[in-house]
Short mmCIF file of N, CA and C in Angstrom, two decimals:
data_model
loop_
_atom_site.label_atom_id
_atom_site.label_comp_id
_atom_site.label_asym_id
_atom_site.label_seq_id
_atom_site.Cartn_x
_atom_site.Cartn_y
_atom_site.Cartn_z
N MET A 1 -4.26 -2.53 -11.18
CA MET A 1 -3.31 -2.02 -12.20
C MET A 1 -1.83 -1.16 -11.16
N THR A 2 -0.82 -1.82 -11.75
CA THR A 2 -0.01 -1.02 -10.79
C THR A 2 0.68 -0.17 -11.58
N THR A 3 1.01 0.89 -10.66
CA THR A 3 1.84 2.62 -11.12
C THR A 3 2.82 2.67 -10.66
N CYS A 4 3.84 2.69 -11.16
CA CYS A 4 5.29 2.83 -10.72
C CYS A 4 5.60 4.46 -10.21
N PRO A 5 5.90 4.94 -9.44
CA PRO A 5 6.14 6.20 -9.05
C PRO A 5 7.65 7.01 -10.04
N THR A 6 7.11 8.09 -10.21
CA THR A 6 8.06 8.83 -11.16
C THR A 6 9.20 9.31 -10.31
N ARG A 7 10.22 9.49 -11.07
CA ARG A 7 11.80 10.15 -10.57
C ARG A 7 11.40 11.19 -9.45
N ASP A 8 10.79 12.22 -9.88
CA ASP A 8 10.64 13.25 -9.32
C ASP A 8 9.46 12.94 -7.88
N GLN A 9 8.98 11.66 -8.05
CA GLN A 9 7.84 11.62 -6.58
C GLN A 9 8.67 10.70 -5.45
N VAL A 10 9.92 10.33 -5.70
CA VAL A 10 10.59 9.62 -4.72
C VAL A 10 12.13 10.23 -4.03
N ALA A 11 12.15 9.64 -2.98
CA ALA A 11 13.67 10.27 -2.60
C ALA A 11 15.14 10.17 -3.37
N ASP A 12 14.96 8.47 -4.03
CA ASP A 12 16.06 8.30 -4.64
C ASP A 12 16.12 6.99 -5.21
N ILE A 13 17.14 6.65 -6.15
CA ILE A 13 16.69 5.10 -6.66
C ILE A 13 18.01 4.38 -6.34
N TYR A 14 18.12 3.32 -6.14
CA TYR A 14 19.17 2.20 -5.80
C TYR A 14 18.99 1.11 -6.45
N TYR A 15 20.32 0.91 -7.12
CA TYR A 15 19.99 -0.60 -7.80
C TYR A 15 18.53 -0.75 -8.89
N GLY A 16 18.05 0.30 -9.32
CA GLY A 16 16.96 0.20 -10.19
C GLY A 16 15.73 0.62 -9.21
N VAL A 17 15.96 0.42 -7.91
CA VAL A 17 14.70 0.36 -6.91
C VAL A 17 14.48 1.51 -6.38
N ALA A 18 13.31 2.48 -6.57
CA ALA A 18 12.58 3.74 -6.14
C ALA A 18 12.72 3.59 -4.73
N VAL A 19 12.84 4.28 -3.91
CA VAL A 19 13.18 4.50 -2.12
C VAL A 19 12.32 5.94 -1.56
N LEU A 20 11.39 5.51 -1.08
CA LEU A 20 10.29 6.82 -0.48
C LEU A 20 11.27 7.14 0.89
N ASP A 21 11.11 8.04 1.39
CA ASP A 21 11.76 8.51 2.66
C ASP A 21 10.86 9.30 3.54
N PHE A 22 10.42 8.67 4.91
CA PHE A 22 9.22 9.26 6.04
C PHE A 22 9.71 9.28 7.09
N GLU A 23 9.13 10.29 7.89
CA GLU A 23 9.81 10.65 9.20
C GLU A 23 10.08 9.45 10.34
N ASN A 24 9.49 8.29 10.13
CA ASN A 24 9.28 7.10 11.05
C ASN A 24 9.70 5.67 10.09
N SER A 25 9.81 5.99 8.51
CA SER A 25 9.97 4.77 8.05
C SER A 25 10.47 5.13 6.42
N GLU A 26 10.87 4.16 6.08
CA GLU A 26 11.48 4.25 4.41
C GLU A 26 10.78 3.10 3.98
N ALA A 27 10.86 3.21 2.25
CA ALA A 27 10.06 2.05 1.77
C ALA A 27 10.85 2.18 0.23
N ALA A 28 10.95 0.66 -0.04
CA ALA A 28 11.35 0.33 -1.57
C ALA A 28 9.99 -0.22 -2.21
N CYS A 29 10.44 0.56 -3.17
CA CYS A 29 8.83 0.43 -4.41
C CYS A 29 9.13 -0.99 -5.32
N THR A 30 9.17 -1.84 -4.30
CA THR A 30 9.60 -3.46 -5.00
C THR A 30 9.01 -4.29 -3.79
N HIS A 31 8.45 -5.73 -4.15
CA HIS A 31 7.87 -6.65 -3.41
C HIS A 31 9.11 -7.64 -3.37
N ASP A 32 10.04 -7.52 -4.11
CA ASP A 32 11.46 -8.69 -4.12
C ASP A 32 12.45 -7.93 -2.43
N ARG A 33 12.41 -8.99 -1.77
CA ARG A 33 12.91 -8.64 -0.63
C ARG A 33 14.54 -7.92 -0.68
N ARG A 34 15.23 -8.98 -1.41
CA ARG A 34 16.35 -8.78 -1.48
C ARG A 34 16.82 -7.46 -2.60
N LYS A 35 16.10 -7.10 -3.56
CA LYS A 35 16.45 -5.76 -4.15
C LYS A 35 15.93 -4.47 -2.89
N ALA A 36 14.57 -5.11 -2.26
CA ALA A 36 14.58 -3.96 -1.33
C ALA A 36 15.46 -3.59 0.14
N ILE A 37 16.06 -4.74 0.15
CA ILE A 37 17.19 -4.49 1.61
C ILE A 37 18.48 -3.66 0.76
N ALA A 38 19.03 -4.02 -0.44
CA ALA A 38 20.28 -3.55 -1.13
C ALA A 38 19.71 -2.11 -0.96
N ALA A 39 18.45 -1.88 -1.87
CA ALA A 39 18.47 -0.09 -2.36
C ALA A 39 18.42 0.39 -0.64
N LEU A 40 17.60 -0.14 0.32
CA LEU A 40 17.20 0.58 1.46
C LEU A 40 18.62 0.88 2.19
N ASN A 41 19.45 -0.31 2.30
CA ASN A 41 21.16 -0.21 2.89
C ASN A 41 21.19 0.94 2.46
N ALA A 42 21.52 1.00 0.85
CA ALA A 42 22.50 1.85 -0.08
C ALA A 42 21.73 3.35 0.58
N PHE A 43 20.57 3.47 0.61
CA PHE A 43 19.88 4.80 0.72
C PHE A 43 19.92 5.39 2.09
N HIS A 44 20.03 4.21 3.30
CA HIS A 44 20.11 4.68 4.77
C HIS A 44 21.80 5.07 4.91
N ARG A 45 22.92 4.43 4.25
CA ARG A 45 24.16 4.65 4.22
C ARG A 45 24.35 5.88 3.82
N VAL A 46 23.87 6.18 2.41
CA VAL A 46 24.36 7.36 1.83
C VAL A 46 23.57 8.80 2.96
N TYR A 47 22.17 8.60 2.83
CA TYR A 47 21.71 9.61 3.94
C TYR A 47 21.96 10.02 5.25
N ASN A 48 21.98 9.05 6.00
CA ASN A 48 22.36 8.65 7.61
C ASN A 48 23.67 7.95 7.53
N GLY A 49 24.45 7.79 7.10
CA GLY A 49 26.16 7.40 7.21
C GLY A 49 25.92 6.03 8.07
N GLU A 50 24.97 5.11 8.02
CA GLU A 50 24.91 4.01 8.89
C GLU A 50 24.06 2.83 7.81
N ARG A 51 24.90 1.83 7.91
CA ARG A 51 24.48 0.48 7.51
C ARG A 51 22.96 -0.04 8.12
N LEU A 52 21.94 -0.46 7.50
CA LEU A 52 20.81 -1.23 8.10
C LEU A 52 21.33 -2.13 9.30
N ALA A 53 22.35 -2.66 9.15
CA ALA A 53 22.45 -3.69 10.47
C ALA A 53 23.42 -2.90 11.60
N ASP A 54 23.98 -1.52 11.09
CA ASP A 54 24.74 -1.03 12.56
C ASP A 54 23.46 -0.20 13.16
N ILE A 55 22.15 -0.36 12.86
CA ILE A 55 21.12 0.33 14.09
C ILE A 55 20.35 -0.82 13.96
N ASP A 56 20.38 -2.37 14.07
CA ASP A 56 19.95 -3.22 14.32
C ASP A 56 18.75 -3.67 13.51
N ILE A 57 18.44 -3.32 12.69
CA ILE A 57 17.30 -3.66 11.33
C ILE A 57 17.26 -5.32 11.57
N VAL A 58 16.51 -5.75 11.53
CA VAL A 58 16.20 -6.96 11.19
C VAL A 58 14.98 -7.10 10.05
N PRO A 59 15.50 -7.73 9.21
CA PRO A 59 14.57 -7.69 8.00
C PRO A 59 12.97 -8.08 8.07
N GLU A 60 13.22 -9.54 8.76
CA GLU A 60 12.11 -10.07 9.11
C GLU A 60 11.33 -9.70 10.39
N ARG A 61 11.89 -8.89 11.09
CA ARG A 61 11.07 -8.02 12.28
C ARG A 61 10.53 -6.82 11.90
N ASP A 62 11.57 -6.03 10.87
CA ASP A 62 11.16 -4.67 10.80
C ASP A 62 10.81 -4.01 9.28
N MET A 63 10.89 -5.38 8.48
CA MET A 63 9.82 -4.71 7.21
C MET A 63 9.01 -5.75 7.00
N HIS A 64 8.12 -5.19 5.74
CA HIS A 64 6.74 -5.88 5.49
C HIS A 64 6.36 -5.34 4.36
N THR A 65 6.02 -6.49 2.93
CA THR A 65 5.36 -5.98 1.66
C THR A 65 4.08 -5.22 1.82
N GLY A 66 3.74 -4.37 0.96
CA GLY A 66 2.31 -4.12 0.86
C GLY A 66 1.92 -3.38 -0.81
N TRP A 67 1.15 -2.38 -0.43
CA TRP A 67 0.82 -1.68 -1.67
C TRP A 67 0.73 -0.14 -0.80
N ALA A 68 1.18 0.99 -1.77
CA ALA A 68 0.79 2.19 -1.39
C ALA A 68 0.66 3.20 -2.58
N ARG A 69 -0.08 4.28 -2.17
CA ARG A 69 -0.30 5.13 -3.73
C ARG A 69 -0.30 6.32 -3.25
N PHE A 70 -0.22 7.46 -4.10
CA PHE A 70 -0.13 8.72 -3.67
C PHE A 70 -1.25 9.46 -4.15
N GLU A 71 -1.76 10.25 -3.03
CA GLU A 71 -3.03 10.86 -2.80
C GLU A 71 -2.62 12.07 -2.13
N ASP A 72 -3.01 13.34 -2.57
CA ASP A 72 -3.22 14.66 -2.43
C ASP A 72 -4.26 14.68 -1.07
N ARG A 73 -3.85 14.81 0.38
CA ARG A 73 -4.72 14.79 1.33
C ARG A 73 -4.51 16.13 2.02
N ALA A 74 -5.83 16.68 2.89
CA ALA A 74 -5.73 17.57 3.77
C ALA A 74 -4.89 17.61 4.59
N ASP A 75 -4.19 16.71 4.96
CA ASP A 75 -3.25 16.71 6.57
C ASP A 75 -1.82 16.57 5.60
N GLY A 76 -1.51 16.82 4.40
CA GLY A 76 -0.34 16.94 4.14
C GLY A 76 0.38 15.58 3.72
N LYS A 77 -0.57 14.65 3.99
CA LYS A 77 0.32 13.23 3.72
C LYS A 77 0.10 12.98 2.06
N TRP A 78 1.22 12.42 1.39
CA TRP A 78 0.83 12.09 0.19
C TRP A 78 1.24 10.85 -0.54
N THR A 79 1.52 9.48 0.78
CA THR A 79 1.48 8.35 0.27
C THR A 79 0.66 7.72 1.32
N VAL A 80 -0.30 7.13 0.94
CA VAL A 80 -1.32 6.03 1.80
C VAL A 80 -0.65 4.60 1.30
N GLU A 81 -0.90 4.00 2.55
CA GLU A 81 -1.05 2.38 2.20
C GLU A 81 -2.27 2.16 1.32
N ALA A 82 -2.62 1.25 0.65
CA ALA A 82 -3.62 0.77 -0.14
C ALA A 82 -3.62 -0.83 -0.59
N THR A 83 -4.66 -1.27 -1.17
CA THR A 83 -4.56 -2.23 -1.54
C THR A 83 -4.07 -2.62 -3.17
N ASP A 84 -3.54 -3.92 -3.36
CA ASP A 84 -3.18 -4.14 -5.03
C ASP A 84 -4.35 -3.56 -5.67
N ASP A 85 -5.56 -3.75 -5.59
CA ASP A 85 -6.54 -3.55 -6.51
C ASP A 85 -7.00 -1.91 -6.89
N GLN A 86 -6.75 -1.16 -5.98
CA GLN A 86 -6.89 0.29 -5.75
C GLN A 86 -6.02 0.77 -6.99
N PRO A 87 -6.67 1.98 -7.67
CA PRO A 87 -6.03 2.75 -8.82
C PRO A 87 -5.15 3.28 -8.24
N GLY A 88 -3.85 3.70 -9.16
CA GLY A 88 -2.48 4.03 -8.95
C GLY A 88 -1.71 3.25 -7.74
N ALA A 89 -2.43 2.09 -7.61
CA ALA A 89 -1.39 1.30 -6.35
C ALA A 89 -0.22 0.35 -7.09
N PHE A 90 0.97 0.91 -6.09
CA PHE A 90 2.49 0.03 -6.56
C PHE A 90 3.03 -0.79 -5.23
N PRO A 91 3.84 -1.72 -5.72
CA PRO A 91 4.10 -2.42 -4.58
C PRO A 91 5.49 -1.85 -3.65
N VAL A 92 5.29 -1.75 -2.40
CA VAL A 92 6.25 -1.57 -1.26
C VAL A 92 6.99 -2.25 -0.12
N THR A 93 7.95 -2.14 0.08
CA THR A 93 8.44 -2.68 1.54
C THR A 93 8.89 -2.14 2.26
N TRP A 94 8.00 -1.81 3.33
CA TRP A 94 7.95 -0.95 3.92
C TRP A 94 9.16 -1.20 5.19
N LEU A 95 9.80 -0.51 5.74
CA LEU A 95 11.10 -0.46 6.74
C LEU A 95 10.80 0.58 7.88
N TYR A 96 10.41 0.15 8.95
CA TYR A 96 9.96 0.79 10.12
C TYR A 96 11.36 1.01 10.48
N LEU A 97 11.45 2.08 11.20
CA LEU A 97 12.67 2.70 12.06
C LEU A 97 12.45 2.42 13.48
#
């Protein structure tokens, strides 16, 4: 079962795609690579003042698809990688900065 994050659980939304922001990565809540690149590029441009191309991001090298889910954890992390069959899992395209 796929569960999409709610607006209050994400950093922002671009082109209909929710974006998550982490210390060393960002994630677009989709497996559609074109939509993920567009959303992450817009997010990065607005919040960091740079396009992904400006910081030498190569999608084939720096992005991969997977699944994530929200989980309250003792270490304070609230999003964890998951498999598609785990309850609450949603599709993501990870961008490692």
